[in-house]
Amino acid sequence: MRPAEVQRITVEEAADRYAELVRAKTVTGALAPSTAEIYTRDVHTFVALAGTGRVLDDLTGEDVDEVLLRFARKPDGRRRAPVPADGSAPLQSAFSQARFRRSVSAFFRHAAVAGWVQLNPMRAVTVTSRQRGGLRPERRALTREQAEGLLGSARALAAAGPEEGRRADQRTELRDALIVLLLATVGPRVSELTRADVEHFFTNDGVRYWRIFGKGGRTRDVPLPRGVAQVLDAYLAERRARAVDTPALLLSWRGRRLARGDVQAVIDRVLARVDPDRRRSVTPHGLRHTTATHLLAAATDMDAVRRVLGHSDLSTLGRYRDELPGELEAAMRAHPLLGGPGAETGGSREA
């Protein structure tokens, strides 16, 4: 039901009120703090792009279309890679654009109920993902060669000594290596990684486990590969030597819990050490895709992969399975109904 009288408040005021509501929901447990942080950040980005002094009810579908386009073309502030020679900068990914649109939609749904707008302008939005430049890339997961290059760079970083001239409390080599190894082999959500505490890692029957606190208050115990566990133990030993007084696993060099936005910069630093022929830019979510894709490509039980990633059902897992170059050819070469000479693709003789 439409409100009898609309409150003509500015975009900025509406966003501030909405942010207060979102923060209140974290107190009651209706929203996870990480989700509330995303909603609040996206809505304030919307304010900056739409104009702080404009009246919210005056915005039309065309105005929101323009904001979506401007966001799509907005440089990705999480990426700290050098700006290319042509002056271009990394733009928003398809995932970021879809998330931003969902946040803005939730904001306007509340605005309609609260009486800040007569009609929800999102219903009149016409801009498509193609116009936003937000088509989903064919592959988010790294290929085997790219993944091996990144993991090799992380292992080499962990084995290298501290950089000359840096204080002990400013050394981040082991931390950076651990971040990349955990993301690429275990595939946690970035929020799960940054929320991890030292006490969440334990040993059972000689195997190192990570108790991951995921969505909806669910937990899962994931065993760590031996090489990852070794880097973890080396990092924890270095951390104990510094006598750090905080439960957080991953710390900035200032001793604070690492923020979600810092993780991409860590990945980029490790990527810079990879041979250019094996290097491809990737996000934390792309490494989650990489974990799922390569576990499934190795014929790992689907339910086991689901539990590693923390999905509630198998249907979600399908979105994380990306196509790998050459996998169809490999599957046909190992066809279970054929065997012996001539079984390989293109190897049969004409009758």
mmCIF file of C-alpha atoms in Angstrom, residues 3-15 17 52-60 63 107 111-112 114-119:
data_model
loop_
_atom_site.group_PDB
_atom_site.id
_atom_site.type_symbol
_atom_site.label_atom_id
_atom_site.label_comp_id
_atom_site.label_asym_id
_atom_site.label_seq_id
_atom_site.Cartn_x
_atom_site.Cartn_y
_atom_site.Cartn_z
ATOM 1 C CA PRO A 3 1.841 5.953 1.827
ATOM 2 C CA ALA A 4 -0.640 8.820 1.910
ATOM 3 C CA GLU A 5 2.105 11.430 2.116
ATOM 4 C CA VAL A 6 5.655 11.107 0.884
ATOM 5 C CA GLN A 7 8.531 12.494 2.935
ATOM 6 C CA ARG A 8 10.611 14.607 0.587
ATOM 7 C CA ILE A 9 14.011 13.852 2.045
ATOM 8 C CA THR A 10 17.332 14.005 0.273
ATOM 9 C CA VAL A 11 19.174 10.997 -1.067
ATOM 10 C CA GLU A 12 21.870 11.468 1.572
ATOM 11 C CA GLU A 13 19.390 11.655 4.470
ATOM 12 C CA ALA A 14 17.546 8.567 3.246
ATOM 13 C CA ALA A 15 20.818 6.647 2.977
ATOM 14 C CA ARG A 17 18.481 6.486 7.917
ATOM 15 C CA THR A 52 23.691 14.061 -2.144
ATOM 16 C CA GLY A 53 21.292 17.005 -2.303
ATOM 17 C CA ARG A 54 18.721 15.522 -4.655
ATOM 18 C CA VAL A 55 15.297 14.577 -3.319
ATOM 19 C CA LEU A 56 14.981 10.806 -3.309
ATOM 20 C CA ASP A 57 11.411 10.824 -4.621
ATOM 21 C CA ASP A 58 12.523 12.853 -7.666
ATOM 22 C CA LEU A 59 14.755 10.045 -8.945
ATOM 23 C CA THR A 60 13.398 8.230 -11.973
ATOM 24 C CA ASP A 63 18.360 8.378 -13.099
ATOM 25 C CA PHE A 107 17.344 0.333 -0.381
ATOM 26 C CA ALA A 111 12.182 3.580 0.836
ATOM 27 C CA ALA A 112 8.802 2.660 -0.652
ATOM 28 C CA ALA A 114 8.963 3.997 4.707
ATOM 29 C CA GLY A 115 7.201 6.599 2.571
ATOM 30 C CA TRP A 116 10.287 8.219 1.078
ATOM 31 C CA VAL A 117 9.198 7.518 -2.511
ATOM 32 C CA GLN A 118 5.794 7.207 -4.161
ATOM 33 C CA LEU A 119 6.953 4.596 -6.657
#
